[in-house]
Amino acid sequence: MRQRNIKDLENRIEQNSTYLVRDPREFKGKWREVFGNDRPLYLEVGSGKGRYIMTRAEAEPDRNFIACEGREAVGLRILEKAEEAKLPNVRVALCYMDDCREFFEDGELDGIYLNFSDPWPKGRHAKRRLTYGRNLEAMMDVLKPGAAIEFKTDNDPLFEFSVEEIRAMGYQILEMTRDLHSEEADIESKKYITEYESKFMSSGKTINYVKFRRLRE
């Protein structure tokens, strides 16, 4: 989706920079220092305007959350929400995390959320999808043993592709549904929704969801 230009964007980011991590690569292996505690650490890649991550952070104060959004004009909204909510367990990184291993040590994260990721619909762009096998492997490397990735999307072809990649990589699917918000889906993640998700639900579009992890000895 094309984003409108925001006047004086850099100054507005600076004015709302209390929870901003300016260069997340500097904290590889040291994220506990950023939060000042050893609580479990979770990452959302592609946080949009931040509704999902802020809701989780408020509901789960015993966990720390990193919101990652590459589009600064969109990420500004997360920073504004963070300034208003003043939640100590949220930090915001305005960058693209093409390879999580540049930002986190092996086993540093307790979970990763992928919500409504760019589908990159053309076949020649498949390697750019976050759920492409090589990209999933990088994410798995920075997760603790047994920790999981959660993926939500309204895009049915992307979901089919993603499930194929998950299975091809030999990962264990813990939960999966083609209709996350149905009464039958007893899945915790349905409590936390994104801005996109709210619009899709209002229009009657079903949401695909899968939670999976790497099998380790």
CSV table of C-alpha atoms in Angstrom, one decimal:
chain,number,residue,atom,x,y,z
A,1,MET,CA,0.0,0.0,0.0
A,2,ARG,CA,1.4,3.4,-1.0
A,3,GLN,CA,1.9,5.7,2.0
A,4,ARG,CA,1.3,9.4,1.9
A,5,ASN,CA,4.3,11.6,2.6
A,6,ILE,CA,4.4,13.0,6.1
A,7,LYS,CA,5.5,16.6,6.5
A,8,ASP,CA,8.7,17.0,8.6
A,9,LEU,CA,8.9,13.2,9.1
A,10,GLU,CA,12.4,13.2,10.6
A,11,ASN,CA,11.6,15.8,13.2
A,12,ARG,CA,8.5,14.0,14.2
A,13,ILE,CA,10.4,10.7,14.6
A,14,GLU,CA,12.9,12.6,16.8
A,15,GLN,CA,10.1,14.1,18.9
A,16,ASN,CA,8.8,10.6,19.5
A,17,SER,CA,12.1,8.8,19.9
A,18,THR,CA,11.9,7.6,23.6
A,19,TYR,CA,11.4,4.0,22.6
A,20,LEU,CA,13.3,4.1,19.3
A,21,VAL,CA,16.3,1.8,18.8
A,22,ARG,CA,18.4,3.8,16.3
A,23,ASP,CA,20.8,1.0,15.2
A,24,PRO,CA,19.5,-2.4,16.3
A,25,ARG,CA,22.6,-4.1,15.0
A,26,GLU,CA,24.5,-2.5,17.9
A,27,PHE,CA,22.5,-4.6,20.3
A,28,LYS,CA,23.1,-8.0,18.8
A,29,GLY,CA,23.5,-10.3,21.8
A,30,LYS,CA,22.7,-7.5,24.2
A,31,TRP,CA,19.0,-6.9,23.9
A,32,ARG,CA,18.5,-7.6,27.6
A,33,GLU,CA,20.5,-4.5,28.3
A,34,VAL,CA,18.1,-2.4,26.2
A,35,PHE,CA,15.2,-3.4,28.4
A,36,GLY,CA,17.2,-3.7,31.6
A,37,ASN,CA,15.9,-7.2,32.5
A,38,ASP,CA,16.0,-10.8,31.5
A,39,ARG,CA,12.4,-11.3,30.5
A,40,PRO,CA,11.5,-13.3,27.4
A,41,LEU,CA,12.1,-11.3,24.2
A,42,TYR,CA,9.7,-11.3,21.2
A,43,LEU,CA,10.0,-9.8,17.8
A,44,GLU,CA,7.4,-8.7,15.3
A,45,VAL,CA,8.8,-8.3,11.7
A,46,GLY,CA,6.7,-5.7,9.8
A,47,SER,CA,4.7,-4.1,12.6
A,48,GLY,CA,2.7,-1.7,10.5
A,49,LYS,CA,1.1,1.0,12.7
A,50,GLY,CA,1.7,-1.1,15.8
A,51,ARG,CA,-1.7,-2.1,17.0
A,52,TYR,CA,-0.8,-5.8,17.4
A,53,ILE,CA,2.5,-5.3,19.2
A,54,MET,CA,1.2,-2.6,21.5
A,55,THR,CA,-1.8,-4.6,22.5
A,56,ARG,CA,0.4,-7.6,23.3
A,57,ALA,CA,2.9,-5.5,25.3
A,58,GLU,CA,0.1,-4.1,27.4
A,59,ALA,CA,-1.5,-7.5,28.0
A,60,GLU,CA,1.8,-9.2,28.7
A,61,PRO,CA,4.0,-7.0,30.9
A,62,ASP,CA,6.2,-9.9,31.8
A,63,ARG,CA,7.5,-10.1,28.2
A,64,ASN,CA,9.6,-7.7,26.1
A,65,PHE,CA,8.7,-6.8,22.6
A,66,ILE,CA,10.6,-5.4,19.6
A,67,ALA,CA,8.5,-3.8,16.8
A,68,CYS,CA,10.3,-3.8,13.5
A,69,GLU,CA,9.0,-1.6,10.6
A,70,GLY,CA,11.0,-0.6,7.6
A,71,ARG,CA,8.7,2.2,6.4
A,72,GLU,CA,9.4,5.2,8.5
A,73,ALA,CA,6.2,7.0,7.8
A,74,VAL,CA,4.3,4.0,9.1
A,75,GLY,CA,6.7,3.2,12.0
A,76,LEU,CA,6.2,6.8,13.2
A,77,ARG,CA,2.7,5.7,14.3
A,78,ILE,CA,4.2,3.0,16.5
A,79,LEU,CA,6.5,5.5,18.1
A,80,GLU,CA,3.6,7.8,18.8
A,81,LYS,CA,1.6,5.0,20.3
A,82,ALA,CA,4.6,4.0,22.5
A,83,GLU,CA,5.0,7.6,23.7
A,84,GLU,CA,1.3,7.7,24.6
A,85,ALA,CA,1.2,4.3,26.3
A,86,LYS,CA,4.6,4.6,28.0
A,87,LEU,CA,5.0,0.8,28.2
A,88,PRO,CA,8.5,-0.1,29.4
A,89,ASN,CA,8.5,-3.4,27.5
A,90,VAL,CA,8.4,-2.0,24.0
A,91,ARG,CA,11.1,-0.9,21.6
A,92,VAL,CA,10.8,0.2,18.0
A,93,ALA,CA,13.3,-0.4,15.2
A,94,LEU,CA,12.7,1.5,12.0
A,95,CYS,CA,14.5,-0.8,9.5
A,96,TYR,CA,14.1,-3.9,7.3
A,97,MET,CA,15.3,-7.1,8.9
A,98,ASP,CA,16.1,-9.1,5.8
A,99,ASP,CA,18.4,-11.4,7.8
A,100,CYS,CA,17.6,-11.6,11.6
A,101,ARG,CA,21.1,-12.9,12.2
A,102,GLU,CA,22.5,-9.4,11.7
A,103,PHE,CA,20.5,-8.2,14.7
A,104,PHE,CA,20.3,-11.1,17.1
A,105,GLU,CA,22.6,-13.8,18.4
A,106,ASP,CA,21.6,-17.5,18.1
A,107,GLY,CA,18.9,-18.3,20.6
A,108,GLU,CA,18.3,-14.8,21.7
A,109,LEU,CA,14.6,-14.6,20.9
A,110,ASP,CA,11.7,-16.4,22.5
A,111,GLY,CA,9.3,-15.9,19.6
A,112,ILE,CA,8.7,-14.2,16.3
A,113,TYR,CA,5.5,-12.8,14.8
A,114,LEU,CA,4.9,-12.4,11.1
A,115,ASN,CA,1.7,-10.6,10.5
A,116,PHE,CA,0.4,-9.8,7.0
A,117,SER,CA,3.8,-9.8,5.4
A,118,ASP,CA,4.3,-8.6,1.8
A,119,PRO,CA,3.2,-11.5,-0.4
A,120,TRP,CA,5.6,-10.7,-3.3
A,121,PRO,CA,3.1,-12.3,-5.7
A,122,LYS,CA,5.4,-12.7,-8.7
A,123,GLY,CA,7.2,-16.1,-8.8
A,124,ARG,CA,10.5,-14.6,-9.5
A,125,HIS,CA,10.3,-12.7,-6.2
A,126,ALA,CA,9.6,-15.8,-4.1
A,127,LYS,CA,13.0,-15.5,-2.3
A,128,ARG,CA,11.9,-12.1,-0.9
A,129,ARG,CA,9.0,-13.6,1.0
A,130,LEU,CA,9.6,-13.8,4.7
A,131,THR,CA,8.4,-17.3,4.7
A,132,TYR,CA,10.8,-18.5,2.0
A,133,GLY,CA,12.8,-21.4,3.4
A,134,ARG,CA,16.1,-19.6,3.6
A,135,ASN,CA,14.5,-16.7,5.4
A,136,LEU,CA,12.7,-19.0,7.8
A,137,GLU,CA,16.0,-20.7,8.6
A,138,ALA,CA,17.6,-17.4,9.6
A,139,MET,CA,14.8,-16.7,11.9
A,140,MET,CA,14.9,-20.1,13.5
A,141,ASP,CA,18.6,-19.6,14.2
A,142,VAL,CA,17.9,-16.6,16.5
A,143,LEU,CA,15.1,-18.4,18.3
A,144,LYS,CA,15.7,-20.4,21.5
A,145,PRO,CA,15.3,-24.2,21.2
A,146,GLY,CA,11.6,-25.0,21.1
A,147,ALA,CA,10.5,-21.4,20.4
A,148,ALA,CA,8.0,-20.7,17.6
A,149,ILE,CA,7.2,-18.4,14.7
A,150,GLU,CA,3.6,-17.3,14.3
A,151,PHE,CA,2.4,-16.3,10.9
A,152,LYS,CA,-0.9,-14.6,9.9
A,153,THR,CA,-2.1,-13.6,6.4
A,154,ASP,CA,-5.3,-12.9,4.4
A,155,ASN,CA,-3.4,-13.9,1.3
A,156,ASP,CA,-4.4,-17.5,0.5
A,157,PRO,CA,-1.7,-18.2,-2.2
A,158,LEU,CA,1.0,-16.8,0.2
A,159,PHE,CA,-0.3,-19.1,3.0
A,160,GLU,CA,-0.2,-22.1,0.7
A,161,PHE,CA,3.4,-21.3,-0.3
A,162,SER,CA,4.3,-20.7,3.3
A,163,VAL,CA,2.9,-24.0,4.6
A,164,GLU,CA,4.8,-25.8,1.8
A,165,GLU,CA,8.0,-24.1,2.8
A,166,ILE,CA,7.5,-24.9,6.5
A,167,ARG,CA,7.0,-28.6,5.7
A,168,ALA,CA,9.9,-28.7,3.2
A,169,MET,CA,12.1,-27.3,6.0
A,170,GLY,CA,11.0,-30.1,8.3
A,171,TYR,CA,9.5,-27.8,10.9
A,172,GLN,CA,6.8,-28.9,13.3
A,173,ILE,CA,3.4,-27.3,12.9
A,174,LEU,CA,1.9,-26.6,16.3
A,175,GLU,CA,-1.3,-24.9,15.3
A,176,MET,CA,-2.9,-24.1,12.0
A,177,THR,CA,-6.2,-22.8,10.8
A,178,ARG,CA,-7.7,-21.3,7.6
A,179,ASP,CA,-10.2,-19.2,9.7
A,180,LEU,CA,-8.5,-17.8,12.8
A,181,HIS,CA,-11.5,-15.9,14.0
A,182,SER,CA,-14.0,-18.7,13.8
A,183,GLU,CA,-15.6,-20.0,17.0
A,184,GLU,CA,-13.9,-23.3,16.5
A,185,ALA,CA,-10.3,-21.9,16.5
A,186,ASP,CA,-9.1,-22.0,20.1
A,187,ILE,CA,-5.9,-20.1,19.5
A,188,GLU,CA,-4.5,-17.4,21.8
A,189,SER,CA,-3.2,-15.2,18.9
A,190,LYS,CA,-6.8,-14.4,17.8
A,191,LYS,CA,-7.0,-12.0,20.8
A,192,TYR,CA,-4.4,-9.7,19.2
A,193,ILE,CA,-5.2,-8.2,15.8
A,194,THR,CA,-3.6,-5.8,13.4
A,195,GLU,CA,-5.1,-2.8,11.7
A,196,TYR,CA,-5.3,-4.8,8.4
A,197,GLU,CA,-6.8,-7.7,10.2
A,198,SER,CA,-9.6,-5.6,11.6
A,199,LYS,CA,-10.5,-4.4,8.1
A,200,PHE,CA,-10.4,-7.9,6.7
A,201,MET,CA,-12.7,-9.2,9.5
A,202,SER,CA,-15.2,-6.4,8.9
A,203,SER,CA,-15.4,-7.4,5.2
A,204,GLY,CA,-15.8,-11.1,6.0
A,205,LYS,CA,-12.3,-12.2,4.8
A,206,THR,CA,-11.0,-15.2,6.6
A,207,ILE,CA,-7.5,-15.1,8.2
A,208,ASN,CA,-5.0,-17.9,7.8
A,209,TYR,CA,-2.7,-18.7,10.7
A,210,VAL,CA,0.1,-21.1,11.5
A,211,LYS,CA,2.4,-21.5,14.4
A,212,PHE,CA,5.6,-23.7,13.9
A,213,ARG,CA,9.0,-24.4,15.3
A,214,ARG,CA,12.2,-26.2,14.5
A,215,LEU,CA,12.7,-29.7,15.8
A,216,ARG,CA,15.9,-29.9,17.8
A,217,GLU,CA,17.5,-32.7,19.7
